[in-house]
Structures are given as C-alpha cells and as structure tokens.
Amino acid sequence: MKHHCLYRHWSEDDDLLYVGITVCLHDRIGHHRREALWWPDVGKITIERYLTSEAVSLAEMEAVARENPQLNIRGKAYVP
C-alpha cells in the first residue's frame, strides 16, 4: 500500500521551517538535503501518513495556512 506523507522540517529551536508532501519520502528528503540552502537549519523532521493524495494535499494546504512555516510560499492564503 502506498502512503502519502506530509512532512515538516523543524529548526533546533522547534520553529517550523517547511511543510511538504511526497509519496517517496527518502527521495524527497534527499533532494532537500542536496538542494535546499536552508537544509543546515533543519533539526528534526516529523511525518504523518495518509492513504490518498487528496487527503494529504488538503492536510498540506491546511498546515501551511494555519502553521505559517517560514519557507513555504504556496498556499498561505488558504484557510478552510
């Protein structure tokens, strides 16, 4: 069964840096590690799993709108 993951990158001080979704968590985290200039600021990662792409997409939009991660741009105007 494929799991759709909602992940959050947090700083060492527990500030929310970034919220994202993926179906291949290992590859996506690796991409951030290689490409994101902010990667050195990541202190921990939390993960939630969903069964459908629709559910994880909605969860991401809500998390970005409500939790205001420092590095997300897309979706900040969405408030259900």
N, CA and C of each residue as an Amber inpcrd file, in Angstrom:
protein
   240
   0.8380000  -1.1820000   0.0000000   0.0000000   0.0000000   0.0000000
   0.8870000   1.2510000   0.0000000   0.5730000   2.1780000  -0.8760000
   1.3330000   3.4140000  -0.9790000   0.8540000   4.3970000   0.0790000
   1.7800000   5.0020000   0.7890000   1.4380000   6.0250000   1.7690000
   1.8530000   7.3830000   1.2370000   0.9840000   8.3250000   1.3950000
   1.2620000   9.7120000   1.0450000   1.7090000  10.3810000   2.3360000
   2.8670000  10.9990000   2.2990000   3.4470000  11.5670000   3.5200000
   3.3790000  13.0890000   3.5260000   2.9650000  13.6050000   4.6660000
   3.0660000  15.0260000   4.9690000   4.2430000  15.1420000   5.9340000
   5.2260000  15.9470000   5.5700000   6.3930000  16.0830000   6.4480000
   6.5980000  17.5410000   6.8140000   7.1820000  17.7120000   7.9790000
   7.5160000  19.0470000   8.4630000   8.9920000  19.0710000   8.8430000
   9.6740000  20.1130000   8.4150000  11.0570000  20.3460000   8.8210000
  11.0470000  21.4120000   9.9110000  11.6880000  21.1000000  11.0130000
  11.7470000  21.9880000  12.1780000  13.1890000  22.3940000  12.4530000
  13.3790000  23.5730000  13.0160000  14.7040000  24.0090000  13.4460000
  15.0400000  23.3510000  14.7850000  16.2660000  23.5130000  15.2160000
  16.6900000  23.0230000  16.5370000  15.8640000  23.6600000  17.6540000
  15.3690000  24.8880000  17.4090000  14.5690000  25.6190000  18.3990000
  13.0720000  25.3690000  18.2380000  12.7010000  24.3540000  17.4510000
  11.3020000  23.9830000  17.2030000  10.5000000  25.0260000  16.4410000
  11.1680000  25.8180000  15.6180000  10.4640000  26.7120000  14.7010000
  10.1470000  25.9020000  13.4460000   8.9220000  26.0350000  12.9420000
   8.5290000  25.3090000  11.7450000   9.1310000  25.9890000  10.5150000
   9.9620000  25.2400000   9.8050000  10.6330000  25.7840000   8.6310000
   9.8580000  25.5200000   7.3490000   9.4040000  24.2640000   7.1550000
   8.8400000  23.8820000   5.8640000   7.8690000  22.7220000   6.0340000
   6.7900000  22.7490000   5.2450000   5.8180000  21.6630000   5.1930000
   5.7450000  21.1950000   3.7460000   5.7790000  19.8770000   3.5420000
   5.6860000  19.3500000   2.1870000   5.0130000  17.9950000   2.1610000
   4.7370000  17.5110000   0.9480000   4.1300000  16.1930000   0.7670000
   4.9100000  15.4150000  -0.2810000   4.8310000  14.0840000  -0.1730000
   5.5100000  13.2120000  -1.1240000   4.9850000  11.7890000  -0.9780000
   5.1990000  10.9780000  -1.9960000   4.9410000   9.5440000  -1.8910000
   6.2560000   8.7810000  -1.7950000   7.3750000   9.4730000  -1.9600000
   8.6940000   8.8500000  -1.8430000   9.5360000   9.6870000  -0.8840000
   9.3200000   9.4600000   0.3940000   9.9260000  10.2920000   1.4320000
  11.4530000  10.2980000   1.3640000  12.0460000   9.1480000   1.2050000
  13.5150000   9.0600000   1.1610000  14.0860000   9.9410000   0.0450000
  13.5040000   9.8690000  -1.1460000  13.9900000  10.6780000  -2.2680000
  13.7690000  12.1640000  -2.0270000  12.6270000  12.5150000  -1.4900000
  12.3140000  13.9310000  -1.2710000  13.2230000  14.5490000  -0.2150000
  13.4460000  13.8470000   0.8660000  14.3530000  14.3490000   1.9030000
  15.7690000  14.4680000   1.3330000  16.1710000  13.4870000   0.5400000
  17.4810000  13.5540000  -0.1100000  17.6110000  14.7660000  -1.0130000
  16.5470000  15.0800000  -1.7340000  16.5570000  16.2650000  -2.5910000
  16.7450000  17.5200000  -1.7580000  15.9970000  17.6470000  -0.6660000
  16.1690000  18.8050000   0.2140000  17.6040000  18.8670000   0.7360000
  18.1330000  17.7340000   1.1410000  19.4920000  17.6910000   1.6950000
  20.5150000  18.1990000   0.6720000  20.3290000  17.8330000  -0.5850000
  21.2780000  18.2320000  -1.6410000  21.0520000  19.6450000  -2.1580000
  19.7890000  20.0950000  -2.2150000  19.4660000  21.3200000  -2.9410000
  19.0600000  22.5190000  -2.0890000  18.4760000  22.2780000  -0.9370000
  17.9140000  23.3900000  -0.1600000  18.9900000  24.1350000   0.6230000
  19.0600000  25.4180000   0.3970000  20.0390000  26.2320000   1.1220000
  19.7570000  26.2560000   2.6130000  18.5090000  26.0150000   2.9830000
  18.1080000  26.0400000   4.3840000  18.3300000  24.7060000   5.1000000
  18.7690000  23.6660000   4.3930000  18.9130000  22.3390000   4.9980000
  19.7460000  22.3510000   6.2930000  20.8370000  23.1050000   6.3780000
  21.6060000  23.1040000   7.6370000  20.8140000  23.5840000   8.8570000
  19.7090000  24.2740000   8.6360000  18.8830000  24.7630000   9.7440000
  17.9250000  23.7070000  10.2840000  17.7810000  22.5760000   9.5800000
  16.8290000  21.5360000   9.9900000  17.3740000  20.7620000  11.1780000
  16.5790000  20.7330000  12.2590000  16.9580000  19.9990000  13.4580000
  16.2090000  18.6940000  13.6140000  14.9700000  18.6420000  13.0690000
  14.1920000  17.4090000  13.1200000  13.1430000  17.4290000  12.0240000
  12.6250000  16.2450000  11.7320000  11.5860000  16.0660000  10.7300000
  10.4750000  15.2410000  11.3580000   9.2310000  15.6820000  11.1730000
   8.0850000  14.8890000  11.6150000   7.3020000  14.4610000  10.3780000
   6.6390000  13.3080000  10.4820000   5.9620000  12.7080000   9.3300000
   4.5670000  12.2360000   9.7450000   3.5860000  12.5100000   8.8810000
   2.2410000  11.9630000   9.0210000   1.9180000  11.2400000   7.7250000
   1.2690000  10.0810000   7.8140000   0.9320000   9.3030000   6.6260000
  -0.5660000   9.3490000   6.3530000  -0.9060000   9.4180000   5.0620000
  -2.2940000   9.4620000   4.5970000  -2.4720000   8.4080000   3.5150000
  -3.6990000   7.9620000   3.3370000  -3.9730000   6.9070000   2.3570000
  -4.2460000   7.4330000   0.9560000  -4.6500000   8.6910000   0.8260000
  -4.9710000   9.2190000  -0.5010000  -4.2260000  10.5200000  -0.7740000
  -4.0460000  10.8070000  -2.0580000  -3.3910000  12.0570000  -2.4440000
  -4.2740000  13.2570000  -2.0960000  -5.5800000  13.0650000  -2.1770000
  -6.4920000  14.1530000  -1.8330000  -6.3700000  14.5270000  -0.3560000
  -6.3260000  13.5270000   0.5000000  -6.2330000  13.7790000   1.9460000
  -4.9300000  14.4700000   2.3150000  -3.8230000  14.0220000   1.7480000
  -2.5350000  14.6270000   2.0850000  -2.4280000  16.0330000   1.5050000
  -2.9980000  16.2630000   0.3340000  -2.9740000  17.6060000  -0.2570000
  -3.7590000  18.5940000   0.5960000  -4.9200000  18.1760000   1.0690000
  -5.7170000  19.0330000   1.9440000  -4.9850000  19.3020000   3.2600000
  -4.3820000  18.2730000   3.8160000  -3.6300000  18.4330000   5.0650000
  -2.4680000  19.4070000   4.8860000  -1.7940000  19.3400000   3.7420000
  -0.6900000  20.2660000   3.4720000  -1.1970000  21.7030000   3.3790000
  -2.2760000  21.9110000   2.6230000  -2.8200000  23.2720000   2.4910000
  -3.2150000  23.8350000   3.8490000  -3.8570000  23.0180000   4.6610000
  -4.2740000  23.4710000   5.9890000  -3.0670000  23.7610000   6.8780000
  -2.0590000  22.9080000   6.8310000  -0.8620000  23.1080000   7.6640000
  -0.1310000  24.3940000   7.2760000   0.0220000  24.6330000   5.9900000
   0.7130000  25.8470000   5.5420000  -0.0700000  27.0810000   5.9510000
  -1.3840000  27.0360000   5.7830000  -2.2160000  28.1990000   6.1230000
  -2.2610000  28.4640000   7.6270000  -2.3580000  27.4160000   8.4150000
  -2.5390000  27.5830000   9.8680000  -1.2350000  27.7010000  10.6490000
  -0.2070000  26.9890000  10.1880000   1.0300000  26.9150000  10.9660000
   2.1000000  27.8930000  10.4940000   1.8990000  28.4820000   9.3260000
   2.7760000  29.5250000   8.8020000   4.2650000  29.1500000   8.8080000
   4.6370000  28.0700000   8.1260000   6.0530000  27.7090000   8.0660000
   6.8640000  28.8210000   7.3950000   8.0520000  29.0400000   7.8810000
   8.8820000  30.1550000   7.4230000   9.1920000  30.1060000   5.9360000
   9.3470000  28.9180000   5.3640000   9.8680000  28.8050000   3.9990000
   8.8380000  28.4500000   2.9370000   7.6250000  28.1270000   3.3230000
   6.5820000  27.8490000   2.3330000   6.0140000  29.1570000   1.8030000
   5.7450000  29.1730000   0.5240000   5.1400000  30.3500000  -0.0920000
   3.7440000  30.0000000  -0.5860000   3.6380000  28.9070000  -1.3370000
   2.3760000  28.4750000  -1.9110000   1.3630000  28.1290000  -0.8250000
   0.1300000  28.5490000  -1.0060000  -0.9450000  28.1150000  -0.1280000
  -1.1470000  28.9230000   1.1380000  -0.3770000  29.9520000   1.3720000
  -0.5200000  30.6770000   2.6280000  -1.8540000  31.4160000   2.7390000
  -2.5210000  31.6580000   1.6230000  -3.7910000  32.3700000   1.6710000
  -4.9670000  31.4300000   1.9590000  -4.7520000  30.1290000   1.9100000
  -5.8250000  29.1610000   2.0940000  -6.1670000  29.0000000   3.5690000
  -7.4130000  29.2520000   3.9100000  -7.8910000  28.9850000   5.2620000
  -9.2780000  28.3620000   5.1200000  -9.4180000  27.0830000   5.4690000
 -10.7080000  26.4100000   5.2840000 -11.7710000  26.9250000   6.2420000
